[in-house]
Amino acid sequence: MSKALVKSILRSVRSSISRFISIVLIVALGVSFFAGFKAAYPDMIETAKDYFRENNLMDIRVQSNLGLTLADLNAISKVDGVEYVMPMRFV
C-alpha cells in the first residue's frame, strides 16, 4: 500500500473514532457469539442423544394424511431393529 492510502485511512479513522470502535465491538460480539455456538453445538447434540436413549423416546415417527391401517402397523413392526410400535392419533 502506498503511504498516501495509509495516511488517508488513518485520517478517516481518527475523524470518526466512535464509529470505528462501534464497528469493531459489533464484529467482536458476532465473532464471540459464533465461537460460543460452534463450541457448544456438539455438546448439545450429545446431551439430546443421551436423553433420548435414557428415556427410551421414539426414534422415528410415521405419519399419513389418510391414516395407517393395522396392516401398516404390522409391516412397521416387522422391520429389522424395531422393538415397539405405538399407534397414536393426533388431531
PDB file of N, CA and C in Angstrom:
ATOM      1  N   MET A   1       0.838  -1.185   0.000  1.00  0.00           N
ATOM      2  CA  MET A   1       0.000   0.000   0.000  1.00  0.00           C
ATOM      3  C   MET A   1       0.879   1.243   0.000  1.00  0.00           C
ATOM      4  N   SER A   2       0.375   2.255  -0.625  1.00  0.00           N
ATOM      5  CA  SER A   2       1.145   3.498  -0.681  1.00  0.00           C
ATOM      6  C   SER A   2       0.973   4.288   0.617  1.00  0.00           C
ATOM      7  N   LYS A   3       1.924   5.158   0.860  1.00  0.00           N
ATOM      8  CA  LYS A   3       1.890   5.987   2.070  1.00  0.00           C
ATOM      9  C   LYS A   3       0.651   6.878   2.095  1.00  0.00           C
ATOM     10  N   ALA A   4       0.250   7.354   0.926  1.00  0.00           N
ATOM     11  CA  ALA A   4      -0.910   8.246   0.857  1.00  0.00           C
ATOM     12  C   ALA A   4      -2.185   7.505   1.267  1.00  0.00           C
ATOM     13  N   LEU A   5      -2.319   6.250   0.847  1.00  0.00           N
ATOM     14  CA  LEU A   5      -3.502   5.470   1.192  1.00  0.00           C
ATOM     15  C   LEU A   5      -3.557   5.185   2.696  1.00  0.00           C
ATOM     16  N   VAL A   6      -2.424   4.815   3.275  1.00  0.00           N
ATOM     17  CA  VAL A   6      -2.364   4.553   4.716  1.00  0.00           C
ATOM     18  C   VAL A   6      -2.691   5.825   5.488  1.00  0.00           C
ATOM     19  N   LYS A   7      -2.143   6.936   5.045  1.00  0.00           N
ATOM     20  CA  LYS A   7      -2.395   8.214   5.706  1.00  0.00           C
ATOM     21  C   LYS A   7      -3.871   8.599   5.624  1.00  0.00           C
ATOM     22  N   SER A   8      -4.486   8.343   4.476  1.00  0.00           N
ATOM     23  CA  SER A   8      -5.910   8.643   4.293  1.00  0.00           C
ATOM     24  C   SER A   8      -6.783   7.756   5.193  1.00  0.00           C
ATOM     25  N   ILE A   9      -6.427   6.469   5.297  1.00  0.00           N
ATOM     26  CA  ILE A   9      -7.192   5.555   6.150  1.00  0.00           C
ATOM     27  C   ILE A   9      -7.096   5.977   7.611  1.00  0.00           C
ATOM     28  N   LEU A  10      -5.893   6.286   8.065  1.00  0.00           N
ATOM     29  CA  LEU A  10      -5.710   6.702   9.453  1.00  0.00           C
ATOM     30  C   LEU A  10      -6.443   8.010   9.741  1.00  0.00           C
ATOM     31  N   ARG A  11      -6.440   8.905   8.795  1.00  0.00           N
ATOM     32  CA  ARG A  11      -7.135  10.179   8.974  1.00  0.00           C
ATOM     33  C   ARG A  11      -8.642   9.963   9.083  1.00  0.00           C
ATOM     34  N   SER A  12      -9.202   9.076   8.253  1.00  0.00           N
ATOM     35  CA  SER A  12     -10.646   8.830   8.311  1.00  0.00           C
ATOM     36  C   SER A  12     -11.035   8.102   9.600  1.00  0.00           C
ATOM     37  N   VAL A  13     -10.162   7.220  10.114  1.00  0.00           N
ATOM     38  CA  VAL A  13     -10.444   6.536  11.377  1.00  0.00           C
ATOM     39  C   VAL A  13     -10.398   7.534  12.533  1.00  0.00           C
ATOM     40  N   ARG A  14      -9.407   8.406  12.523  1.00  0.00           N
ATOM     41  CA  ARG A  14      -9.282   9.403  13.592  1.00  0.00           C
ATOM     42  C   ARG A  14     -10.457  10.371  13.596  1.00  0.00           C
ATOM     43  N   SER A  15     -10.982  10.694  12.427  1.00  0.00           N
ATOM     44  CA  SER A  15     -12.076  11.668  12.368  1.00  0.00           C
ATOM     45  C   SER A  15     -13.394  11.077  12.869  1.00  0.00           C
ATOM     46  N   SER A  16     -13.520   9.761  12.821  1.00  0.00           N
ATOM     47  CA  SER A  16     -14.759   9.133  13.304  1.00  0.00           C
ATOM     48  C   SER A  16     -14.411   7.932  14.192  1.00  0.00           C
ATOM     49  N   ILE A  17     -13.702   8.206  15.271  1.00  0.00           N
ATOM     50  CA  ILE A  17     -13.211   7.153  16.158  1.00  0.00           C
ATOM     51  C   ILE A  17     -14.360   6.400  16.821  1.00  0.00           C
ATOM     52  N   SER A  18     -15.448   7.087  17.178  1.00  0.00           N
ATOM     53  CA  SER A  18     -16.578   6.411  17.833  1.00  0.00           C
ATOM     54  C   SER A  18     -17.232   5.402  16.877  1.00  0.00           C
ATOM     55  N   ARG A  19     -17.360   5.749  15.611  1.00  0.00           N
ATOM     56  CA  ARG A  19     -17.934   4.823  14.633  1.00  0.00           C
ATOM     57  C   ARG A  19     -17.015   3.619  14.447  1.00  0.00           C
ATOM     58  N   PHE A  20     -15.707   3.854  14.401  1.00  0.00           N
ATOM     59  CA  PHE A  20     -14.739   2.768  14.246  1.00  0.00           C
ATOM     60  C   PHE A  20     -14.798   1.804  15.431  1.00  0.00           C
ATOM     61  N   ILE A  21     -14.842   2.340  16.643  1.00  0.00           N
ATOM     62  CA  ILE A  21     -14.917   1.495  17.844  1.00  0.00           C
ATOM     63  C   ILE A  21     -16.228   0.711  17.864  1.00  0.00           C
ATOM     64  N   SER A  22     -17.324   1.341  17.454  1.00  0.00           N
ATOM     65  CA  SER A  22     -18.621   0.663  17.408  1.00  0.00           C
ATOM     66  C   SER A  22     -18.591  -0.514  16.443  1.00  0.00           C
ATOM     67  N   ILE A  23     -18.020  -0.319  15.281  1.00  0.00           N
ATOM     68  CA  ILE A  23     -17.935  -1.398  14.292  1.00  0.00           C
ATOM     69  C   ILE A  23     -17.062  -2.536  14.807  1.00  0.00           C
ATOM     70  N   VAL A  24     -15.945  -2.196  15.442  1.00  0.00           N
ATOM     71  CA  VAL A  24     -15.060  -3.231  15.991  1.00  0.00           C
ATOM     72  C   VAL A  24     -15.778  -4.029  17.076  1.00  0.00           C
ATOM     73  N   LEU A  25     -16.528  -3.353  17.951  1.00  0.00           N
ATOM     74  CA  LEU A  25     -17.255  -4.044  19.010  1.00  0.00           C
ATOM     75  C   LEU A  25     -18.374  -4.934  18.466  1.00  0.00           C
ATOM     76  N   ILE A  26     -19.067  -4.479  17.434  1.00  0.00           N
ATOM     77  CA  ILE A  26     -20.127  -5.287  16.820  1.00  0.00           C
ATOM     78  C   ILE A  26     -19.544  -6.541  16.182  1.00  0.00           C
ATOM     79  N   VAL A  27     -18.434  -6.386  15.502  1.00  0.00           N
ATOM     80  CA  VAL A  27     -17.775  -7.552  14.889  1.00  0.00           C
ATOM     81  C   VAL A  27     -17.276  -8.503  15.968  1.00  0.00           C
ATOM     82  N   ALA A  28     -16.696  -7.975  17.041  1.00  0.00           N
ATOM     83  CA  ALA A  28     -16.206  -8.827  18.131  1.00  0.00           C
ATOM     84  C   ALA A  28     -17.356  -9.581  18.789  1.00  0.00           C
ATOM     85  N   LEU A  29     -18.494  -8.937  18.969  1.00  0.00           N
ATOM     86  CA  LEU A  29     -19.669  -9.595  19.544  1.00  0.00           C
ATOM     87  C   LEU A  29     -20.146 -10.727  18.637  1.00  0.00           C
ATOM     88  N   GLY A  30     -20.192 -10.477  17.353  1.00  0.00           N
ATOM     89  CA  GLY A  30     -20.606 -11.516  16.405  1.00  0.00           C
ATOM     90  C   GLY A  30     -19.656 -12.699  16.382  1.00  0.00           C
ATOM     91  N   VAL A  31     -18.372 -12.423  16.401  1.00  0.00           N
ATOM     92  CA  VAL A  31     -17.375 -13.492  16.391  1.00  0.00           C
ATOM     93  C   VAL A  31     -17.452 -14.308  17.674  1.00  0.00           C
ATOM     94  N   SER A  32     -17.621 -13.637  18.814  1.00  0.00           N
ATOM     95  CA  SER A  32     -17.694 -14.373  20.084  1.00  0.00           C
ATOM     96  C   SER A  32     -18.967 -15.212  20.158  1.00  0.00           C
ATOM     97  N   PHE A  33     -20.075 -14.703  19.655  1.00  0.00           N
ATOM     98  CA  PHE A  33     -21.315 -15.482  19.622  1.00  0.00           C
ATOM     99  C   PHE A  33     -21.146 -16.713  18.743  1.00  0.00           C
ATOM    100  N   PHE A  34     -20.566 -16.536  17.571  1.00  0.00           N
ATOM    101  CA  PHE A  34     -20.352 -17.657  16.655  1.00  0.00           C
ATOM    102  C   PHE A  34     -19.419 -18.692  17.266  1.00  0.00           C
ATOM    103  N   ALA A  35     -18.348 -18.253  17.898  1.00  0.00           N
ATOM    104  CA  ALA A  35     -17.395 -19.185  18.510  1.00  0.00           C
ATOM    105  C   ALA A  35     -18.054 -19.955  19.660  1.00  0.00           C
ATOM    106  N   GLY A  36     -18.854 -19.287  20.457  1.00  0.00           N
ATOM    107  CA  GLY A  36     -19.550 -19.957  21.548  1.00  0.00           C
ATOM    108  C   GLY A  36     -20.540 -20.983  21.044  1.00  0.00           C
ATOM    109  N   PHE A  37     -21.285 -20.634  20.016  1.00  0.00           N
ATOM    110  CA  PHE A  37     -22.253 -21.570  19.439  1.00  0.00           C
ATOM    111  C   PHE A  37     -21.541 -22.762  18.818  1.00  0.00           C
ATOM    112  N   LYS A  38     -20.457 -22.492  18.128  1.00  0.00           N
ATOM    113  CA  LYS A  38     -19.687 -23.565  17.483  1.00  0.00           C
ATOM    114  C   LYS A  38     -19.116 -24.526  18.525  1.00  0.00           C
ATOM    115  N   ALA A  39     -18.723 -24.019  19.687  1.00  0.00           N
ATOM    116  CA  ALA A  39     -18.158 -24.862  20.740  1.00  0.00           C
ATOM    117  C   ALA A  39     -19.249 -25.627  21.483  1.00  0.00           C
ATOM    118  N   ALA A  40     -20.436 -25.051  21.657  1.00  0.00           N
ATOM    119  CA  ALA A  40     -21.497 -25.679  22.437  1.00  0.00           C
ATOM    120  C   ALA A  40     -22.335 -26.668  21.633  1.00  0.00           C
ATOM    121  N   TYR A  41     -22.361 -26.532  20.314  1.00  0.00           N
ATOM    122  CA  TYR A  41     -23.224 -27.357  19.466  1.00  0.00           C
ATOM    123  C   TYR A  41     -22.987 -28.857  19.632  1.00  0.00           C
ATOM    124  N   PRO A  42     -21.751 -29.363  19.585  1.00  0.00           N
ATOM    125  CA  PRO A  42     -21.558 -30.813  19.740  1.00  0.00           C
ATOM    126  C   PRO A  42     -22.027 -31.334  21.104  1.00  0.00           C
ATOM    127  N   ASP A  43     -21.828 -30.543  22.159  1.00  0.00           N
ATOM    128  CA  ASP A  43     -22.280 -30.950  23.483  1.00  0.00           C
ATOM    129  C   ASP A  43     -23.804 -31.006  23.563  1.00  0.00           C
ATOM    130  N   MET A  44     -24.475 -30.051  22.933  1.00  0.00           N
ATOM    131  CA  MET A  44     -25.936 -30.058  22.936  1.00  0.00           C
ATOM    132  C   MET A  44     -26.476 -31.279  22.196  1.00  0.00           C
ATOM    133  N   ILE A  45     -25.871 -31.641  21.066  1.00  0.00           N
ATOM    134  CA  ILE A  45     -26.311 -32.808  20.305  1.00  0.00           C
ATOM    135  C   ILE A  45     -26.109 -34.080  21.129  1.00  0.00           C
ATOM    136  N   GLU A  46     -24.963 -34.220  21.773  1.00  0.00           N
ATOM    137  CA  GLU A  46     -24.677 -35.413  22.583  1.00  0.00           C
ATOM    138  C   GLU A  46     -25.619 -35.500  23.781  1.00  0.00           C
ATOM    139  N   THR A  47     -25.934 -34.382  24.407  1.00  0.00           N
ATOM    140  CA  THR A  47     -26.874 -34.367  25.525  1.00  0.00           C
ATOM    141  C   THR A  47     -28.259 -34.812  25.079  1.00  0.00           C
ATOM    142  N   ALA A  48     -28.701 -34.341  23.923  1.00  0.00           N
ATOM    143  CA  ALA A  48     -30.010 -34.746  23.403  1.00  0.00           C
ATOM    144  C   ALA A  48     -30.028 -36.247  23.091  1.00  0.00           C
ATOM    145  N   LYS A  49     -28.958 -36.764  22.499  1.00  0.00           N
ATOM    146  CA  LYS A  49     -28.896 -38.204  22.197  1.00  0.00           C
ATOM    147  C   LYS A  49     -28.952 -39.024  23.478  1.00  0.00           C
ATOM    148  N   ASP A  50     -28.210 -38.616  24.500  1.00  0.00           N
ATOM    149  CA  ASP A  50     -28.227 -39.330  25.780  1.00  0.00           C
ATOM    150  C   ASP A  50     -29.627 -39.304  26.398  1.00  0.00           C
ATOM    151  N   TYR A  51     -30.280 -38.156  26.332  1.00  0.00           N
ATOM    152  CA  TYR A  51     -31.633 -38.031  26.882  1.00  0.00           C
ATOM    153  C   TYR A  51     -32.599 -38.962  26.158  1.00  0.00           C
ATOM    154  N   PHE A  52     -32.515 -39.032  24.830  1.00  0.00           N
ATOM    155  CA  PHE A  52     -33.391 -39.911  24.059  1.00  0.00           C
ATOM    156  C   PHE A  52     -33.142 -41.371  24.420  1.00  0.00           C
ATOM    157  N   ARG A  53     -31.859 -41.748  24.568  1.00  0.00           N
ATOM    158  CA  ARG A  53     -31.527 -43.141  24.911  1.00  0.00           C
ATOM    159  C   ARG A  53     -32.006 -43.503  26.314  1.00  0.00           C
ATOM    160  N   GLU A  54     -31.743 -42.657  27.289  1.00  0.00           N
ATOM    161  CA  GLU A  54     -32.087 -42.948  28.681  1.00  0.00           C
ATOM    162  C   GLU A  54     -33.594 -43.033  28.906  1.00  0.00           C
ATOM    163  N   ASN A  55     -34.366 -42.206  28.212  1.00  0.00           N
ATOM    164  CA  ASN A  55     -35.809 -42.175  28.405  1.00  0.00           C
ATOM    165  C   ASN A  55     -36.567 -43.008  27.386  1.00  0.00           C
ATOM    166  N   ASN A  56     -35.830 -43.713  26.525  1.00  0.00           N
ATOM    167  CA  ASN A  56     -36.417 -44.618  25.532  1.00  0.00           C
ATOM    168  C   ASN A  56     -37.464 -43.903  24.675  1.00  0.00           C
ATOM    169  N   LEU A  57     -37.120 -42.732  24.185  1.00  0.00           N
ATOM    170  CA  LEU A  57     -38.030 -41.965  23.341  1.00  0.00           C
ATOM    171  C   LEU A  57     -38.005 -42.493  21.919  1.00  0.00           C
ATOM    172  N   MET A  58     -39.007 -42.081  21.135  1.00  0.00           N
ATOM    173  CA  MET A  58     -39.119 -42.608  19.771  1.00  0.00           C
ATOM    174  C   MET A  58     -37.953 -42.148  18.898  1.00  0.00           C
ATOM    175  N   ASP A  59     -37.571 -43.037  18.007  1.00  0.00           N
ATOM    176  CA  ASP A  59     -36.511 -42.736  17.050  1.00  0.00           C
ATOM    177  C   ASP A  59     -37.081 -42.209  15.745  1.00  0.00           C
ATOM    178  N   ILE A  60     -38.263 -42.652  15.411  1.00  0.00           N
ATOM    179  CA  ILE A  60     -38.871 -42.256  14.141  1.00  0.00           C
ATOM    180  C   ILE A  60     -40.381 -42.156  14.331  1.00  0.00           C
ATOM    181  N   ARG A  61     -40.998 -41.307  13.556  1.00  0.00           N
ATOM    182  CA  ARG A  61     -42.445 -41.119  13.604  1.00  0.00           C
ATOM    183  C   ARG A  61     -42.985 -41.266  12.196  1.00  0.00           C
ATOM    184  N   VAL A  62     -43.923 -42.177  12.011  1.00  0.00           N
ATOM    185  CA  VAL A  62     -44.525 -42.418  10.700  1.00  0.00           C
ATOM    186  C   VAL A  62     -45.900 -41.765  10.705  1.00  0.00           C
ATOM    187  N   GLN A  63     -46.162 -40.923   9.716  1.00  0.00           N
ATOM    188  CA  GLN A  63     -47.408 -40.182   9.618  1.00  0.00           C
ATOM    189  C   GLN A  63     -48.065 -40.437   8.283  1.00  0.00           C
ATOM    190  N   SER A  64     -49.377 -40.264   8.254  1.00  0.00           N
ATOM    191  CA  SER A  64     -50.111 -40.378   6.999  1.00  0.00           C
ATOM    192  C   SER A  64     -51.308 -39.446   7.056  1.00  0.00           C
ATOM    193  N   ASN A  65     -51.611 -38.824   5.954  1.00  0.00           N
ATOM    194  CA  ASN A  65     -52.794 -37.965   5.883  1.00  0.00           C
ATOM    195  C   ASN A  65     -54.075 -38.779   5.921  1.00  0.00           C
ATOM    196  N   LEU A  66     -54.023 -39.985   5.365  1.00  0.00           N
ATOM    197  CA  LEU A  66     -55.215 -40.827   5.292  1.00  0.00           C
ATOM    198  C   LEU A  66     -55.309 -41.808   6.457  1.00  0.00           C
ATOM    199  N   GLY A  67     -54.294 -41.865   7.304  1.00  0.00           N
ATOM    200  CA  GLY A  67     -54.298 -42.782   8.432  1.00  0.00           C
ATOM    201  C   GLY A  67     -53.568 -44.070   8.090  1.00  0.00           C
ATOM    202  N   LEU A  68     -53.139 -44.778   9.121  1.00  0.00           N
ATOM    203  CA  LEU A  68     -52.445 -46.046   8.949  1.00  0.00           C
ATOM    204  C   LEU A  68     -53.383 -47.175   9.342  1.00  0.00           C
ATOM    205  N   THR A  69     -53.304 -48.266   8.600  1.00  0.00           N
ATOM    206  CA  THR A  69     -54.146 -49.421   8.887  1.00  0.00           C
ATOM    207  C   THR A  69     -53.401 -50.388   9.792  1.00  0.00           C
ATOM    208  N   LEU A  70     -54.092 -51.412  10.241  1.00  0.00           N
ATOM    209  CA  LEU A  70     -53.476 -52.445  11.055  1.00  0.00           C
ATOM    210  C   LEU A  70     -52.378 -53.170  10.277  1.00  0.00           C
ATOM    211  N   ALA A  71     -52.606 -53.343   8.984  1.00  0.00           N
ATOM    212  CA  ALA A  71     -51.583 -53.974   8.143  1.00  0.00           C
ATOM    213  C   ALA A  71     -50.313 -53.120   8.086  1.00  0.00           C
ATOM    214  N   ASP A  72     -50.485 -51.804   8.039  1.00  0.00           N
ATOM    215  CA  ASP A  72     -49.329 -50.896   8.049  1.00  0.00           C
ATOM    216  C   ASP A  72     -48.542 -51.037   9.349  1.00  0.00           C
ATOM    217  N   LEU A  73     -49.251 -51.102  10.473  1.00  0.00           N
ATOM    218  CA  LEU A  73     -48.592 -51.243  11.770  1.00  0.00           C
ATOM    219  C   LEU A  73     -47.844 -52.574  11.862  1.00  0.00           C
ATOM    220  N   ASN A  74     -48.452 -53.622  11.354  1.00  0.00           N
ATOM    221  CA  ASN A  74     -47.771 -54.926  11.355  1.00  0.00           C
ATOM    222  C   ASN A  74     -46.520 -54.900  10.492  1.00  0.00           C
ATOM    223  N   ALA A  75     -46.588 -54.245   9.341  1.00  0.00           N
ATOM    224  CA  ALA A  75     -45.425 -54.140   8.455  1.00  0.00           C
ATOM    225  C   ALA A  75     -44.305 -53.338   9.123  1.00  0.00           C
ATOM    226  N   ILE A  76     -44.666 -52.282   9.830  1.00  0.00           N
ATOM    227  CA  ILE A  76     -43.656 -51.476  10.527  1.00  0.00           C
ATOM    228  C   ILE A  76     -43.017 -52.285  11.643  1.00  0.00           C
ATOM    229  N   SER A  77     -43.817 -53.066  12.381  1.00  0.00           N
ATOM    230  CA  SER A  77     -43.269 -53.839  13.499  1.00  0.00           C
ATOM    231  C   SER A  77     -42.348 -54.956  13.030  1.00  0.00           C
ATOM    232  N   LYS A  78     -42.465 -55.386  11.761  1.00  0.00           N
ATOM    233  CA  LYS A  78     -41.606 -56.447  11.230  1.00  0.00           C
ATOM    234  C   LYS A  78     -40.265 -55.931  10.712  1.00  0.00           C
ATOM    235  N   VAL A  79     -40.103 -54.612  10.666  1.00  0.00           N
ATOM    236  CA  VAL A  79     -38.839 -54.027  10.195  1.00  0.00           C
ATOM    237  C   VAL A  79     -37.737 -54.377  11.181  1.00  0.00           C
ATOM    238  N   ASP A  80     -36.583 -54.735  10.655  1.00  0.00           N
ATOM    239  CA  ASP A  80     -35.455 -55.144  11.486  1.00  0.00           C
ATOM    240  C   ASP A  80     -35.013 -53.996  12.399  1.00  0.00           C
ATOM    241  N   GLY A  81     -34.901 -54.249  13.683  1.00  0.00           N
ATOM    242  CA  GLY A  81     -34.467 -53.253  14.648  1.00  0.00           C
ATOM    243  C   GLY A  81     -35.596 -52.552  15.368  1.00  0.00           C
ATOM    244  N   VAL A  82     -36.848 -52.755  14.956  1.00  0.00           N
ATOM    245  CA  VAL A  82     -37.988 -52.113  15.615  1.00  0.00           C
ATOM    246  C   VAL A  82     -38.380 -52.950  16.820  1.00  0.00           C
ATOM    247  N   GLU A  83     -38.341 -52.339  18.006  1.00  0.00           N
ATOM    248  CA  GLU A  83     -38.717 -53.054  19.224  1.00  0.00           C
ATOM    249  C   GLU A  83     -40.183 -52.852  19.553  1.00  0.00           C
ATOM    250  N   TYR A  84     -40.663 -51.627  19.459  1.00  0.00           N
ATOM    251  CA  TYR A  84     -42.048 -51.319  19.821  1.00  0.00           C
ATOM    252  C   TYR A  84     -42.675 -50.466  18.732  1.00  0.00           C
ATOM    253  N   VAL A  85     -43.974 -50.660  18.548  1.00  0.00           N
ATOM    254  CA  VAL A  85     -44.784 -49.794  17.687  1.00  0.00           C
ATOM    255  C   VAL A  85     -45.919 -49.282  18.561  1.00  0.00           C
ATOM    256  N   MET A  86     -46.061 -47.966  18.601  1.00  0.00           N
ATOM    257  CA  MET A  86     -47.098 -47.378  19.446  1.00  0.00           C
ATOM    258  C   MET A  86     -47.988 -46.501  18.587  1.00  0.00           C
ATOM    259  N   PRO A  87     -49.154 -47.011  18.193  1.00  0.00           N
ATOM    260  CA  PRO A  87     -50.050 -46.194  17.357  1.00  0.00           C
ATOM    261  C   PRO A  87     -50.666 -45.068  18.183  1.00  0.00           C
ATOM    262  N   MET A  88     -50.760 -43.899  17.576  1.00  0.00           N
ATOM    263  CA  MET A  88     -51.341 -42.723  18.233  1.00  0.00           C
ATOM    264  C   MET A  88     -52.173 -41.958  17.226  1.00  0.00           C
ATOM    265  N   ARG A  89     -53.038 -41.130  17.732  1.00  0.00           N
ATOM    266  CA  ARG A  89     -53.852 -40.278  16.858  1.00  0.00           C
ATOM    267  C   ARG A  89     -53.638 -38.832  17.279  1.00  0.00           C
ATOM    268  N   PHE A  90     -53.245 -38.002  16.345  1.00  0.00           N
ATOM    269  CA  PHE A  90     -53.066 -36.577  16.578  1.00  0.00           C
ATOM    270  C   PHE A  90     -54.151 -35.826  15.844  1.00  0.00           C
ATOM    271  N   VAL A  91     -54.792 -34.938  16.544  1.00  0.00           N
ATOM    272  CA  VAL A  91     -55.887 -34.172  15.934  1.00  0.00           C
ATOM    273  C   VAL A  91     -55.497 -32.706  15.941  1.00  0.00           C
TER     274      VAL A  91
END
